[in-house]
Amino acid sequence: MAHVSVTIAGRAYRMACDEGQEEHLLGLGRQLDAKIDALRSSFGEIGDMRLAVMAGIMVADELSEMQRRAASLQHDLDELRQTRDNALQREQQTQMRVTQALTDAASRVEKLIDSLSKTGV
């Protein structure tokens, strides 16, 4: 298990993470720190806890919006897959009908040839 020191709102926090995830955790810390800094510049010094809660709510709101968008995209993807599957099914049915029509036509041509050869024409 790896450890990193994440600085948020001027305070360092020692955190554990999986090996190889250090940069990711540091990046998340920087994002949260930036949100707190933005709130602090907008609202002034209103207390670390309030700033942290407001930043947490902002992050939760962004996550909620991304989840909503992901669900919408998943729905769109499911519809596209269904449309594709329906088109493939129609194509297979069309190919079967064309194959049957060609087989029937070939059979009629063979019968016609047989009939013509028996009559001597």
N, CA, C and O of each residue as an XYZ file, in Angstrom:
484
protein
N       0.839     -1.161      0.000
C       0.000      0.000      0.000
C       0.896      1.239      0.000
O       1.843      1.344      0.778
N       0.572      2.157     -0.881
C       1.345      3.393     -0.996
C       0.725      4.476     -0.121
O      -0.442      4.391      0.260
N       1.520      5.490      0.190
C       1.047      6.632      0.975
C       1.440      7.911      0.248
O       2.518      8.004     -0.340
N       0.544      8.895      0.298
C       0.828     10.201     -0.277
C       0.367     11.269      0.704
O      -0.456     11.013      1.583
N       0.898     12.438      0.542
C       0.477     13.587      1.342
C      -0.300     14.522      0.433
O       0.251     15.104     -0.501
N      -1.596     14.657      0.720
C      -2.491     15.490     -0.074
C      -2.726     16.784      0.698
O      -3.070     16.752      1.880
N      -2.541     17.907      0.039
C      -2.759     19.201      0.691
C      -4.077     19.786      0.220
O      -4.293     20.012     -0.971
N      -4.954     20.026      1.189
C      -6.276     20.597      0.906
C      -6.498     21.738      1.881
O      -6.398     21.565      3.095
N      -6.800     22.903      1.336
C      -7.064     24.101      2.140
C      -5.895     24.406      3.079
O      -6.090     24.811      4.226
N      -4.677     24.202      2.568
C      -3.498     24.535      3.345
C      -3.096     23.500      4.375
O      -2.120     23.700      5.098
N      -3.811     22.419      4.457
C      -3.477     21.357      5.423
C      -3.069     20.100      4.677
O      -3.667     19.731      3.666
N      -2.045     19.455      5.195
C      -1.561     18.216      4.586
C      -2.245     17.030      5.260
O      -2.366     16.973      6.484
N      -2.685     16.096      4.438
C      -3.328     14.874      4.925
C      -2.588     13.684      4.344
O      -2.433     13.566      3.129
N      -2.128     12.799      5.229
C      -1.451     11.589      4.774
C      -2.519     10.551      4.476
O      -3.361     10.237      5.318
N      -2.466     10.022      3.247
C      -3.487      9.075      2.807
C      -2.853      7.844      2.190
O      -1.785      7.908      1.581
N      -3.527      6.736      2.358
C      -3.080      5.478      1.761
C      -3.853      5.250      0.468
O      -5.006      5.657      0.329
N      -3.195      4.598     -0.457
C      -3.849      4.246     -1.718
C      -3.160      3.014     -2.289
O      -2.093      2.612     -1.827
N      -3.777      2.431     -3.287
C      -3.169      1.287     -3.963
C      -1.912      1.734     -4.697
O      -1.799      2.886     -5.116
N      -0.979      0.813     -4.844
C       0.244      1.098     -5.592
C      -0.128      1.562     -6.995
O      -1.002      0.979     -7.636
N       0.526      2.596     -7.463
C       0.278      3.116     -8.802
C      -0.835      4.153     -8.861
O      -1.043      4.771     -9.905
N      -1.546      4.354     -7.772
C      -2.653      5.306     -7.742
C      -2.271      6.638     -7.091
O      -3.122      7.500     -6.874
N      -0.985      6.791     -6.784
C      -0.544      7.992     -6.077
C      -0.880      9.271     -6.836
O      -1.455     10.198     -6.265
N      -0.528      9.327     -8.107
C      -0.775     10.540     -8.895
C      -2.260     10.835     -9.024
O      -2.681     11.991     -9.002
N      -3.037      9.788     -9.157
C      -4.485      9.967     -9.257
C      -5.036     10.588     -7.973
O      -5.821     11.535     -8.029
N      -4.634     10.066     -6.834
C      -5.087     10.608     -5.548
C      -4.613     12.040     -5.366
O      -5.374     12.883     -4.892
N      -3.379     12.329     -5.731
C      -2.878     13.700     -5.638
C      -3.692     14.638     -6.546
O      -3.991     15.770     -6.164
N      -4.037     14.170     -7.720
C      -4.851     14.965     -8.642
C      -6.236     15.245     -8.077
O      -6.752     16.356     -8.205
N      -6.834     14.238     -7.453
C      -8.141     14.442     -6.824
C      -8.036     15.474     -5.702
O      -8.912     16.324     -5.540
N      -6.967     15.388     -4.945
C      -6.746     16.365     -3.878
C      -6.614     17.775     -4.437
O      -7.163     18.726     -3.879
N      -5.883     17.906     -5.541
C      -5.732     19.226     -6.169
C      -7.082     19.763     -6.655
O      -7.354     20.958     -6.536
N      -7.918     18.889     -7.198
C      -9.243     19.318     -7.661
C     -10.097     19.821     -6.495
O     -10.732     20.871     -6.593
N     -10.109     19.076     -5.407
C     -10.885     19.494     -4.245
C     -10.325     20.787     -3.671
O     -11.085     21.680     -3.294
N      -9.021     20.894     -3.601
C      -8.380     22.104     -3.101
C      -8.762     23.307     -3.975
O      -9.016     24.396     -3.460
N      -8.799     23.107     -5.284
C      -9.172     24.196     -6.196
C     -10.619     24.627     -5.971
O     -10.929     25.817     -6.032
N     -11.496     23.673     -5.715
C     -12.890     24.019     -5.447
C     -13.005     24.820     -4.153
O     -13.739     25.806     -4.085
N     -12.282     24.392     -3.142
C     -12.317     25.114     -1.869
C     -11.747     26.516     -2.055
O     -12.299     27.482     -1.529
N     -10.652     26.635     -2.793
C     -10.074     27.966     -3.071
C     -11.070     28.856     -3.813
O     -11.189     30.041     -3.504
N     -11.782     28.297     -4.784
C     -12.767     29.076     -5.536
C     -13.896     29.530     -4.629
O     -14.353     30.669     -4.721
N     -14.345     28.647     -3.756
C     -15.406     29.020     -2.811
C     -14.912     30.092     -1.846
O     -15.628     31.044     -1.533
N     -13.686     29.924     -1.384
C     -13.110     30.897     -0.450
C     -13.012     32.282     -1.109
O     -13.275     33.302     -0.471
N     -12.629     32.302     -2.394
C     -12.523     33.604     -3.073
C     -13.915     34.201     -3.319
O     -14.060     35.422     -3.390
N     -14.930     33.353     -3.450
C     -16.289     33.853     -3.661
C     -16.963     34.294     -2.365
O     -17.652     35.313     -2.333
N     -16.761     33.519     -1.293
C     -17.492     33.764     -0.050
C     -16.628     34.294      1.089
O     -17.143     34.681      2.138
N     -15.327     34.309      0.881
C     -14.438     34.748      1.951
C     -14.231     33.638      2.976
O     -14.528     32.471      2.722
N     -13.715     34.029      4.137
C     -13.446     33.050      5.197
C     -14.737     32.766      5.956
O     -15.109     33.512      6.861
N     -15.409     31.700      5.587
C     -16.662     31.339      6.255
C     -16.500     30.075      7.094
O     -17.481     29.528      7.596
N     -15.305     29.632      7.238
C     -15.031     28.443      8.042
C     -14.640     27.268      7.177
O     -15.243     27.003      6.136
N     -13.601     26.560      7.640
C     -13.090     25.419      6.872
C     -14.140     24.333      6.677
O     -14.265     23.760      5.594
N     -14.896     24.056      7.746
C     -15.889     22.983      7.653
C     -16.968     23.350      6.637
O     -17.349     22.510      5.821
N     -17.460     24.571      6.669
C     -18.487     24.995      5.728
C     -17.944     24.950      4.293
O     -18.635     24.495      3.381
N     -16.719     25.418      4.097
C     -16.111     25.367      2.765
C     -15.973     23.928      2.281
O     -16.252     23.627      1.121
N     -15.540     23.043      3.175
C     -15.384     21.634      2.813
C     -16.731     21.015      2.454
O     -16.831     20.252      1.494
N     -17.769     21.345      3.228
C     -19.101     20.817      2.935
C     -19.600     21.352      1.597
O     -20.137     20.598      0.786
N     -19.427     22.641      1.368
C     -19.866     23.225      0.098
C     -19.115     22.600     -1.075
O     -19.717     22.295     -2.104
N     -17.810     22.408     -0.926
C     -17.017     21.775     -1.989
C     -17.485     20.337     -2.198
O     -17.592     19.875     -3.334
N     -17.762     19.637     -1.111
C     -18.257     18.262     -1.214
C     -19.588     18.198     -1.941
O     -19.814     17.296     -2.749
N     -20.473     19.151     -1.661
C     -21.766     19.192     -2.342
C     -21.575     19.505     -3.825
O     -22.265     18.941     -4.675
N     -20.635     20.406     -4.134
C     -20.359     20.700     -5.545
C     -19.863     19.454     -6.268
O     -20.289     19.167     -7.386
N     -18.963     18.718     -5.628
C     -18.433     17.488     -6.230
C     -19.561     16.466     -6.391
O     -19.661     15.805     -7.425
N     -20.418     16.337     -5.357
C     -21.538     15.396     -5.434
C     -22.498     15.798     -6.559
O     -23.034     14.936     -7.256
N     -22.714     17.109     -6.736
C     -23.587     17.587     -7.816
C     -22.989     17.247     -9.174
O     -23.705     16.799    -10.069
N     -21.690     17.452     -9.338
C     -21.026     17.106    -10.592
C     -21.117     15.610    -10.851
O     -21.371     15.180    -11.977
N     -20.906     14.819     -9.803
C     -21.000     13.366     -9.944
C     -22.416     12.959    -10.344
O     -22.602     12.111    -11.217
N     -23.412     13.568     -9.702
C     -24.807     13.269    -10.029
C     -25.111     13.592    -11.488
O     -25.770     12.814    -12.178
N     -24.631     14.734    -11.952
C     -24.848     15.130    -13.347
C     -24.147     14.161    -14.296
O     -24.711     13.798    -15.328
N     -22.935     13.739    -13.966
C     -22.211     12.786    -14.816
C     -22.926     11.432    -14.830
O     -22.980     10.772    -15.868
N     -23.471     11.016    -13.690
C     -24.208      9.754    -13.639
C     -25.473      9.844    -14.491
O     -25.832      8.891    -15.184
N     -26.151     11.001    -14.435
C     -27.348     11.200    -15.251
C     -26.989     11.144    -16.735
O     -27.682     10.506    -17.528
N     -25.895     11.823    -17.100
C     -25.456     11.813    -18.495
C     -25.034     10.413    -18.934
O     -25.332      9.988    -20.050
N     -24.340      9.702    -18.052
C     -23.917      8.335    -18.382
C     -25.139      7.438    -18.585
O     -25.159      6.617    -19.502
N     -26.152      7.589    -17.739
C     -27.374      6.793    -17.884
C     -28.074      7.127    -19.199
O     -28.575      6.236    -19.885
N     -28.105      8.412    -19.548
C     -28.724      8.831    -20.808
C     -27.957      8.259    -21.994
O     -28.560      7.766    -22.947
N     -26.631      8.325    -21.936
C     -25.803      7.764    -23.011
C     -25.968      6.252    -23.104
O     -25.986      5.689    -24.199
N     -26.087      5.595    -21.950
C     -26.293      4.146    -21.950
C     -27.633      3.814    -22.603
O     -27.740      2.858    -23.370
N     -28.654      4.617    -22.288
C     -29.966      4.422    -22.910
C     -29.865      4.591    -24.429
O     -30.396      3.779    -25.186
N     -29.183      5.647    -24.866
C     -28.990      5.879    -26.303
C     -28.240      4.718    -26.944
O     -28.595      4.267    -28.033
N     -27.205      4.237    -26.265
C     -26.428      3.113    -26.777
C     -27.292      1.865    -26.890
O     -27.212      1.141    -27.882
N     -28.118      1.609    -25.875
C     -29.011      0.447    -25.914
C     -29.977      0.547    -27.099
O     -30.237     -0.444    -27.781
N     -30.507      1.757    -27.336
C     -31.409      1.950    -28.474
C     -30.679      1.726    -29.794
O     -31.221      1.095    -30.703
N     -29.458      2.235    -29.905
C     -28.682      2.028    -31.133
C     -28.385      0.552    -31.363
O     -28.450      0.069    -32.493
N     -28.062     -0.158    -30.296
C     -27.810     -1.600    -30.430
C     -29.067     -2.328    -30.881
O     -29.001     -3.228    -31.717
N     -30.216     -1.937    -30.326
C     -31.474     -2.564    -30.718
C     -31.778     -2.276    -32.184
O     -32.215     -3.161    -32.920
N     -31.545     -1.039    -32.601
C     -31.753     -0.664    -34.004
C     -30.841     -1.476    -34.911
O     -31.268     -1.973    -35.953
N     -29.568     -1.609    -34.502
C     -28.611     -2.410    -35.287
C     -29.066     -3.864    -35.362
O     -29.047     -4.468    -36.435
N     -29.475     -4.425    -34.227
C     -29.913     -5.821    -34.213
C     -31.130     -6.026    -35.107
O     -31.220     -7.024    -35.822
N     -32.076     -5.069    -35.064
C     -33.252     -5.163    -35.931
C     -32.856     -5.083    -37.400
O     -33.389     -5.820    -38.229
N     -31.920     -4.189    -37.727
C     -31.463     -4.057    -39.113
C     -30.767     -5.341    -39.573
O     -30.976     -5.791    -40.699
N     -29.941     -5.931    -38.704
C     -29.267     -7.188    -39.064
C     -30.278     -8.307    -39.289
O     -30.137     -9.122    -40.200
N     -31.296     -8.325    -38.440
C     -32.336     -9.352    -38.594
C     -33.089     -9.162    -39.913
O     -33.357    -10.136    -40.616
N     -33.434     -7.903    -40.256
C     -34.106     -7.632    -41.534
C     -33.203     -8.018    -42.707
O     -33.674     -8.565    -43.704
N     -31.896     -7.728    -42.584
C     -30.953     -8.085    -43.648
C     -30.902     -9.599    -43.839
O     -30.894    -10.083    -44.970
N     -30.868    -10.341    -42.743
C     -30.837    -11.806    -42.843
C     -32.118    -12.324    -43.498
O     -32.077    -13.230    -44.330
N     -33.251    -11.742    -43.116
C     -34.518    -12.157    -43.717
C     -34.533    -11.836    -45.205
O     -35.001    -12.638    -46.013
N     -34.022    -10.664    -45.563
C     -33.954    -10.278    -46.971
C     -33.044    -11.224    -47.742
O     -33.377    -11.646    -48.849
N     -31.892    -11.559    -47.157
C     -30.974    -12.490    -47.814
C     -31.625    -13.855    -48.007
O     -31.435    -14.493    -49.042
N     -32.387    -14.302    -47.018
C     -33.065    -15.595    -47.135
C     -34.112    -15.555    -48.252
O     -34.239    -16.508    -49.021
N     -34.871    -14.433    -48.340
C     -35.873    -14.302    -49.403
C     -35.215    -14.247    -50.778
O     -35.701    -14.874    -51.720
N     -34.105    -13.499    -50.907
C     -33.389    -13.408    -52.177
C     -32.839    -14.780    -52.554
O     -32.943    -15.198    -53.707
N     -32.256    -15.477    -51.585
C     -31.728    -16.819    -51.849
C     -32.852    -17.747    -52.309
O     -32.679    -18.508    -53.261
N     -33.994    -17.685    -51.641
C     -35.131    -18.532    -52.028
C     -35.632    -18.164    -53.415
O     -35.957    -19.043    -54.214
N     -35.696    -16.864    -53.708
C     -36.153    -16.427    -55.030
C     -35.197    -16.906    -56.118
O     -35.637    -17.351    -57.179
N     -33.881    -16.816    -55.859
C     -32.897    -17.301    -56.838
C     -32.988    -18.811    -57.014
O     -32.878    -19.323    -58.127
N     -33.191    -19.518    -55.904
C     -33.331    -20.976    -55.975
C     -34.568    -21.350    -56.785
O     -34.521    -22.246    -57.628
N     -35.683    -20.651    -56.519
C     -36.917    -20.908    -57.268
C     -36.725    -20.591    -58.751
O     -37.171    -21.350    -59.611
N     -36.061    -19.470    -59.053
C     -35.821    -19.093    -60.442
C     -34.937    -20.126    -61.127
O     -35.194    -20.501    -62.271
N     -33.898    -20.590    -60.438
C     -33.007    -21.607    -61.009
C     -33.768    -22.889    -61.264
O     -33.546    -23.552    -62.277
N     -34.653    -23.242    -60.369
C     -35.455    -24.462    -60.542
C     -36.380    -24.336    -61.753
O     -36.525    -25.279    -62.532
N     -37.007    -23.160    -61.906
C     -37.880    -22.940    -63.066
C     -37.082    -22.982    -64.367
O     -37.542    -23.538    -65.364
N     -35.869    -22.387    -64.355
C     -35.018    -22.409    -65.551
C     -34.647    -23.843    -65.892
O     -34.672    -24.219    -67.064
N     -34.301    -24.661    -64.885
C     -33.942    -26.066    -65.133
C     -35.134    -26.831    -65.711
O     -34.973    -27.643    -66.622
N     -36.320    -26.569    -65.180
C     -37.525    -27.237    -65.700
C     -37.792    -26.799    -67.141
O     -38.171    -27.608    -67.988
N     -37.590    -25.522    -67.400
C     -37.787    -25.016    -68.755
C     -36.784    -25.653    -69.713
O     -37.140    -26.031    -70.829
N     -35.550    -25.769    -69.283
C     -34.511    -26.404    -70.114
C     -34.866    -27.854    -70.363
O     -34.745    -28.342    -71.486
N     -35.312    -28.559    -69.306
C     -35.721    -29.955    -69.444
C     -36.870    -30.063    -70.436
O     -36.876    -30.939    -71.300
N     -37.841    -29.165    -70.303
C     -39.014    -29.203    -71.166
C     -38.615    -28.926    -72.619
O     -39.103    -29.582    -73.539
N     -37.739    -27.966    -72.813
C     -37.293    -27.634    -74.163
C     -36.468    -28.757    -74.779
O     -36.577    -29.037    -75.972
N     -35.644    -29.396    -73.957
C     -34.804    -30.480    -74.504
C     -35.654    -31.713    -74.859
O     -35.280    -32.477    -75.748
N     -36.780    -31.911    -74.183
C     -37.643    -33.060    -74.478
C     -38.458    -32.804    -75.751
O     -38.810    -33.738    -76.471
N     -38.744    -31.554    -76.013
C     -39.518    -31.242    -77.205
C     -38.624    -31.058    -78.424
O     -39.108    -30.978    -79.553
N     -37.352    -30.993    -78.194
C     -36.413    -30.900    -79.293
C     -36.226    -29.483    -79.804
O     -35.710    -29.304    -80.907
N     -36.598    -28.534    -79.098
C     -36.462    -27.153    -79.543
C     -35.110    -26.612    -79.212
O     -34.818    -25.455    -79.516
